[in-house]
Short mmCIF file of N, CA and C in Angstrom, two decimals:
data_model
loop_
_atom_site.label_atom_id
_atom_site.label_comp_id
_atom_site.label_asym_id
_atom_site.label_seq_id
_atom_site.Cartn_x
_atom_site.Cartn_y
_atom_site.Cartn_z
N TRP Z 9 104.01 106.30 105.86
CA TRP Z 9 104.51 107.64 105.84
C TRP Z 9 105.97 107.69 106.24
N PHE Z 10 106.38 106.83 107.14
CA PHE Z 10 107.72 106.91 107.71
C PHE Z 10 108.81 106.75 106.65
N ASN Z 11 108.66 105.81 105.74
CA ASN Z 11 109.69 105.58 104.72
C ASN Z 11 109.29 106.07 103.34
N THR Z 12 108.25 106.87 103.25
CA THR Z 12 107.82 107.37 101.96
C THR Z 12 108.79 108.46 101.50
N PRO Z 13 109.40 108.26 100.35
CA PRO Z 13 110.37 109.26 99.87
C PRO Z 13 109.71 110.60 99.59
N GLN Z 14 110.47 111.67 99.71
CA GLN Z 14 110.00 112.99 99.35
C GLN Z 14 110.57 113.36 98.00
N SER Z 15 109.90 114.30 97.35
CA SER Z 15 110.40 114.78 96.07
C SER Z 15 111.75 115.45 96.27
N SER Z 16 112.47 115.65 95.19
CA SER Z 16 113.80 116.26 95.29
C SER Z 16 113.75 117.66 95.88
N ASN Z 17 112.63 118.35 95.71
CA ASN Z 17 112.52 119.69 96.28
C ASN Z 17 111.84 119.67 97.65
N GLY Z 18 111.46 118.48 98.16
CA GLY Z 18 110.87 118.36 99.49
C GLY Z 18 109.46 118.90 99.60
N MET Z 19 108.81 119.18 98.47
CA MET Z 19 107.49 119.79 98.49
C MET Z 19 106.34 118.79 98.61
N TYR Z 20 106.55 117.55 98.25
CA TYR Z 20 105.46 116.58 98.31
C TYR Z 20 106.04 115.19 98.51
N LEU Z 21 105.16 114.30 98.97
CA LEU Z 21 105.57 112.91 99.18
C LEU Z 21 105.43 112.12 97.90
N ASP Z 22 106.26 111.13 97.74
CA ASP Z 22 106.21 110.21 96.62
C ASP Z 22 105.13 109.16 96.91
N MET Z 23 105.19 108.03 96.28
CA MET Z 23 104.24 106.94 96.52
C MET Z 23 104.37 106.47 97.96
N TRP Z 24 103.22 106.25 98.59
CA TRP Z 24 103.20 105.82 99.98
C TRP Z 24 103.73 104.41 100.11
N VAL Z 25 104.61 104.20 101.05
CA VAL Z 25 105.17 102.88 101.35
C VAL Z 25 104.62 102.47 102.72
N PRO Z 26 103.64 101.55 102.76
CA PRO Z 26 103.04 101.19 104.05
C PRO Z 26 104.02 100.47 104.96
N ARG Z 27 103.91 100.74 106.24
CA ARG Z 27 104.75 100.10 107.25
C ARG Z 27 103.86 99.27 108.16
N ASN Z 28 104.21 98.04 108.37
CA ASN Z 28 103.47 97.17 109.25
C ASN Z 28 103.88 97.43 110.69
N ILE Z 29 102.90 97.57 111.57
CA ILE Z 29 103.15 97.67 113.00
C ILE Z 29 102.57 96.39 113.60
N PRO Z 30 103.40 95.39 113.86
CA PRO Z 30 102.90 94.10 114.33
C PRO Z 30 102.40 94.17 115.77
N ALA Z 31 101.58 93.19 116.13
CA ALA Z 31 101.09 93.08 117.50
C ALA Z 31 102.18 92.50 118.39
N TYR Z 32 102.31 93.08 119.56
CA TYR Z 32 103.25 92.60 120.58
C TYR Z 32 102.48 92.40 121.88
N ASP Z 33 102.99 91.52 122.72
CA ASP Z 33 102.37 91.30 124.03
C ASP Z 33 102.40 92.54 124.90
N THR Z 34 103.31 93.46 124.61
CA THR Z 34 103.44 94.68 125.40
C THR Z 34 102.45 95.77 124.99
N ASP Z 35 101.74 95.58 123.87
CA ASP Z 35 100.74 96.56 123.45
C ASP Z 35 99.64 96.62 124.52
N ARG Z 36 99.13 97.81 124.74
CA ARG Z 36 98.05 97.90 125.72
C ARG Z 36 96.76 98.31 125.05
N GLN Z 37 95.67 97.78 125.58
CA GLN Z 37 94.35 98.17 125.09
C GLN Z 37 94.01 99.51 125.72
N TRP Z 38 93.37 100.35 124.93
CA TRP Z 38 93.04 101.69 125.40
C TRP Z 38 91.77 102.15 124.70
N ILE Z 39 90.94 102.87 125.41
CA ILE Z 39 89.72 103.43 124.85
C ILE Z 39 89.95 104.90 124.56
N ILE Z 40 89.71 105.30 123.33
CA ILE Z 40 89.92 106.69 122.91
C ILE Z 40 88.99 107.59 123.72
N THR Z 41 89.55 108.63 124.30
CA THR Z 41 88.77 109.59 125.09
C THR Z 41 88.34 110.76 124.21
N ALA Z 42 87.39 111.53 124.72
CA ALA Z 42 86.87 112.69 123.97
C ALA Z 42 87.98 113.69 123.64
N HIS Z 43 88.98 113.78 124.51
CA HIS Z 43 90.09 114.71 124.29
C HIS Z 43 90.84 114.41 122.99
N TYR Z 44 90.92 113.13 122.63
CA TYR Z 44 91.69 112.72 121.45
C TYR Z 44 90.83 112.41 120.23
N GLU Z 45 89.53 112.59 120.32
CA GLU Z 45 88.65 112.27 119.19
C GLU Z 45 89.09 113.00 117.93
N THR Z 46 89.27 112.25 116.86
CA THR Z 46 89.75 112.71 115.54
C THR Z 46 91.13 113.38 115.60
N ARG Z 47 91.89 113.12 116.67
CA ARG Z 47 93.21 113.75 116.82
C ARG Z 47 94.28 112.74 117.22
N PRO Z 48 94.55 111.77 116.35
CA PRO Z 48 95.61 110.82 116.67
C PRO Z 48 96.98 111.50 116.80
N ASP Z 49 97.13 112.67 116.18
CA ASP Z 49 98.39 113.40 116.30
C ASP Z 49 98.64 113.85 117.73
N LEU Z 50 97.58 114.26 118.44
CA LEU Z 50 97.74 114.67 119.84
C LEU Z 50 98.14 113.48 120.71
N LEU Z 51 97.52 112.33 120.47
CA LEU Z 51 97.86 111.14 121.24
C LEU Z 51 99.30 110.71 120.96
N ALA Z 52 99.70 110.76 119.69
CA ALA Z 52 101.07 110.40 119.34
C ALA Z 52 102.07 111.33 120.02
N HIS Z 53 101.74 112.60 120.07
CA HIS Z 53 102.62 113.55 120.77
C HIS Z 53 102.71 113.22 122.24
N ASP Z 54 101.57 112.96 122.87
CA ASP Z 54 101.56 112.69 124.30
C ASP Z 54 102.24 111.36 124.65
N LEU Z 55 102.07 110.34 123.80
CA LEU Z 55 102.66 109.03 124.07
C LEU Z 55 104.11 108.92 123.66
N TYR Z 56 104.41 109.45 122.48
CA TYR Z 56 105.73 109.22 121.88
C TYR Z 56 106.58 110.47 121.74
N GLY Z 57 106.00 111.63 122.04
CA GLY Z 57 106.74 112.88 121.89
C GLY Z 57 106.92 113.32 120.46
N ASP Z 58 106.12 112.74 119.55
CA ASP Z 58 106.24 113.06 118.12
C ASP Z 58 104.86 112.94 117.46
N HIS Z 59 104.27 114.07 117.13
CA HIS Z 59 102.94 114.05 116.52
C HIS Z 59 102.93 113.39 115.14
N MET Z 60 104.10 113.30 114.50
CA MET Z 60 104.17 112.70 113.17
C MET Z 60 103.98 111.18 113.18
N LEU Z 61 103.93 110.58 114.35
CA LEU Z 61 103.71 109.14 114.44
C LEU Z 61 102.23 108.80 114.60
N TRP Z 62 101.35 109.70 114.23
CA TRP Z 62 99.91 109.49 114.34
C TRP Z 62 99.43 108.27 113.57
N TRP Z 63 100.08 107.94 112.49
CA TRP Z 63 99.65 106.87 111.59
C TRP Z 63 99.86 105.48 112.19
N VAL Z 64 100.70 105.35 113.22
CA VAL Z 64 100.95 104.02 113.78
C VAL Z 64 99.70 103.43 114.41
N PHE Z 65 98.79 104.27 114.88
CA PHE Z 65 97.56 103.76 115.49
C PHE Z 65 96.71 103.02 114.46
N GLN Z 66 96.61 103.58 113.27
CA GLN Z 66 95.85 102.89 112.24
C GLN Z 66 96.56 101.61 111.80
N MET Z 67 97.85 101.69 111.60
CA MET Z 67 98.59 100.52 111.11
C MET Z 67 98.58 99.39 112.14
N ARG Z 68 98.48 99.70 113.40
CA ARG Z 68 98.40 98.66 114.44
C ARG Z 68 96.98 98.16 114.59
N ASN Z 69 95.98 98.97 114.21
CA ASN Z 69 94.56 98.65 114.40
C ASN Z 69 93.80 98.67 113.08
N LEU Z 70 94.34 98.01 112.08
CA LEU Z 70 93.74 98.04 110.74
C LEU Z 70 92.30 97.54 110.70
N ASP Z 71 91.97 96.61 111.58
CA ASP Z 71 90.61 96.07 111.60
C ASP Z 71 89.62 97.00 112.29
N ILE Z 72 90.11 98.04 112.96
CA ILE Z 72 89.25 98.96 113.70
C ILE Z 72 89.23 100.34 113.07
N LEU Z 73 90.38 100.82 112.64
CA LEU Z 73 90.51 102.19 112.12
C LEU Z 73 90.72 102.16 110.61
N ASN Z 74 89.64 102.10 109.87
CA ASN Z 74 89.75 102.16 108.41
C ASN Z 74 90.18 103.55 107.96
N ASP Z 75 89.63 104.56 108.58
CA ASP Z 75 89.99 105.96 108.33
C ASP Z 75 90.75 106.42 109.57
N PRO Z 76 92.02 106.77 109.45
CA PRO Z 76 92.82 107.06 110.64
C PRO Z 76 92.39 108.30 111.41
N ILE Z 77 91.60 109.17 110.80
CA ILE Z 77 91.14 110.38 111.48
C ILE Z 77 89.69 110.23 111.93
N ASN Z 78 88.80 109.98 110.98
CA ASN Z 78 87.37 109.95 111.29
C ASN Z 78 86.93 108.73 112.10
N ASP Z 79 87.67 107.65 112.06
CA ASP Z 79 87.35 106.48 112.90
C ASP Z 79 87.98 106.59 114.28
N PHE Z 80 88.79 107.60 114.52
CA PHE Z 80 89.43 107.82 115.81
C PHE Z 80 88.44 108.53 116.73
N LYS Z 81 87.42 107.78 117.16
CA LYS Z 81 86.29 108.34 117.90
C LYS Z 81 86.31 107.94 119.36
N SER Z 82 85.79 108.81 120.17
CA SER Z 82 85.67 108.56 121.59
C SER Z 82 84.90 107.27 121.82
N GLY Z 83 85.40 106.42 122.72
CA GLY Z 83 84.76 105.15 123.04
C GLY Z 83 85.26 103.97 122.24
N THR Z 84 86.08 104.22 121.21
CA THR Z 84 86.64 103.14 120.39
C THR Z 84 87.84 102.54 121.11
N GLU Z 85 87.85 101.21 121.22
CA GLU Z 85 88.96 100.53 121.89
C GLU Z 85 90.01 100.14 120.85
N ILE Z 86 91.25 100.55 121.09
CA ILE Z 86 92.35 100.26 120.18
C ILE Z 86 93.55 99.73 120.97
N TYR Z 87 94.53 99.25 120.26
CA TYR Z 87 95.79 98.82 120.86
C TYR Z 87 96.84 99.89 120.62
N LEU Z 88 97.62 100.17 121.65
CA LEU Z 88 98.69 101.16 121.57
C LEU Z 88 100.04 100.46 121.66
N PRO Z 89 100.85 100.56 120.61
CA PRO Z 89 102.20 100.00 120.71
C PRO Z 89 103.06 100.84 121.65
N GLN Z 90 103.99 100.20 122.31
CA GLN Z 90 104.93 100.89 123.19
C GLN Z 90 105.97 101.63 122.34
N LEU Z 91 106.54 102.67 122.90
CA LEU Z 91 107.59 103.42 122.21
C LEU Z 91 108.77 102.51 121.86
N GLU Z 92 109.11 101.61 122.74
CA GLU Z 92 110.21 100.68 122.47
C GLU Z 92 109.90 99.81 121.25
N THR Z 93 108.66 99.43 121.09
CA THR Z 93 108.26 98.65 119.91
C THR Z 93 108.51 99.47 118.65
N LEU Z 94 108.12 100.73 118.66
CA LEU Z 94 108.31 101.59 117.49
C LEU Z 94 109.80 101.80 117.20
N LYS Z 95 110.57 101.92 118.24
CA LYS Z 95 112.02 102.07 118.04
C LYS Z 95 112.59 100.84 117.34
N THR Z 96 112.11 99.67 117.74
CA THR Z 96 112.60 98.44 117.13
C THR Z 96 112.09 98.27 115.71
N VAL Z 97 110.79 98.45 115.51
CA VAL Z 97 110.16 98.20 114.22
C VAL Z 97 110.51 99.27 113.18
N LEU Z 98 110.52 100.52 113.61
CA LEU Z 98 110.73 101.64 112.68
C LEU Z 98 112.17 102.14 112.66
N GLY Z 99 112.92 101.77 113.65
CA GLY Z 99 114.31 102.24 113.71
C GLY Z 99 114.42 103.70 114.08
N ILE Z 100 113.51 104.17 114.92
CA ILE Z 100 113.56 105.59 115.32
C ILE Z 100 114.31 105.77 116.61
#
């Protein structure tokens, strides 16, 4: 989503360009709580201050989160990249 071009009128996204979020030693393991179930956008807002970064959880946990929304269930253990990692990898 991050580098996916928008149409000239800004109304829709073009072809999706996947972004790899590699594993780093600084990533922390975390168990999804009931508060964040099916709401990776809320977690992204709380962790990174930007709800639009919700997709990084799936890209970092491809073997766990096949569906970035419906697989984001309470009790699921995932890895959370640090904000500094995203700044480096995504250039934000």
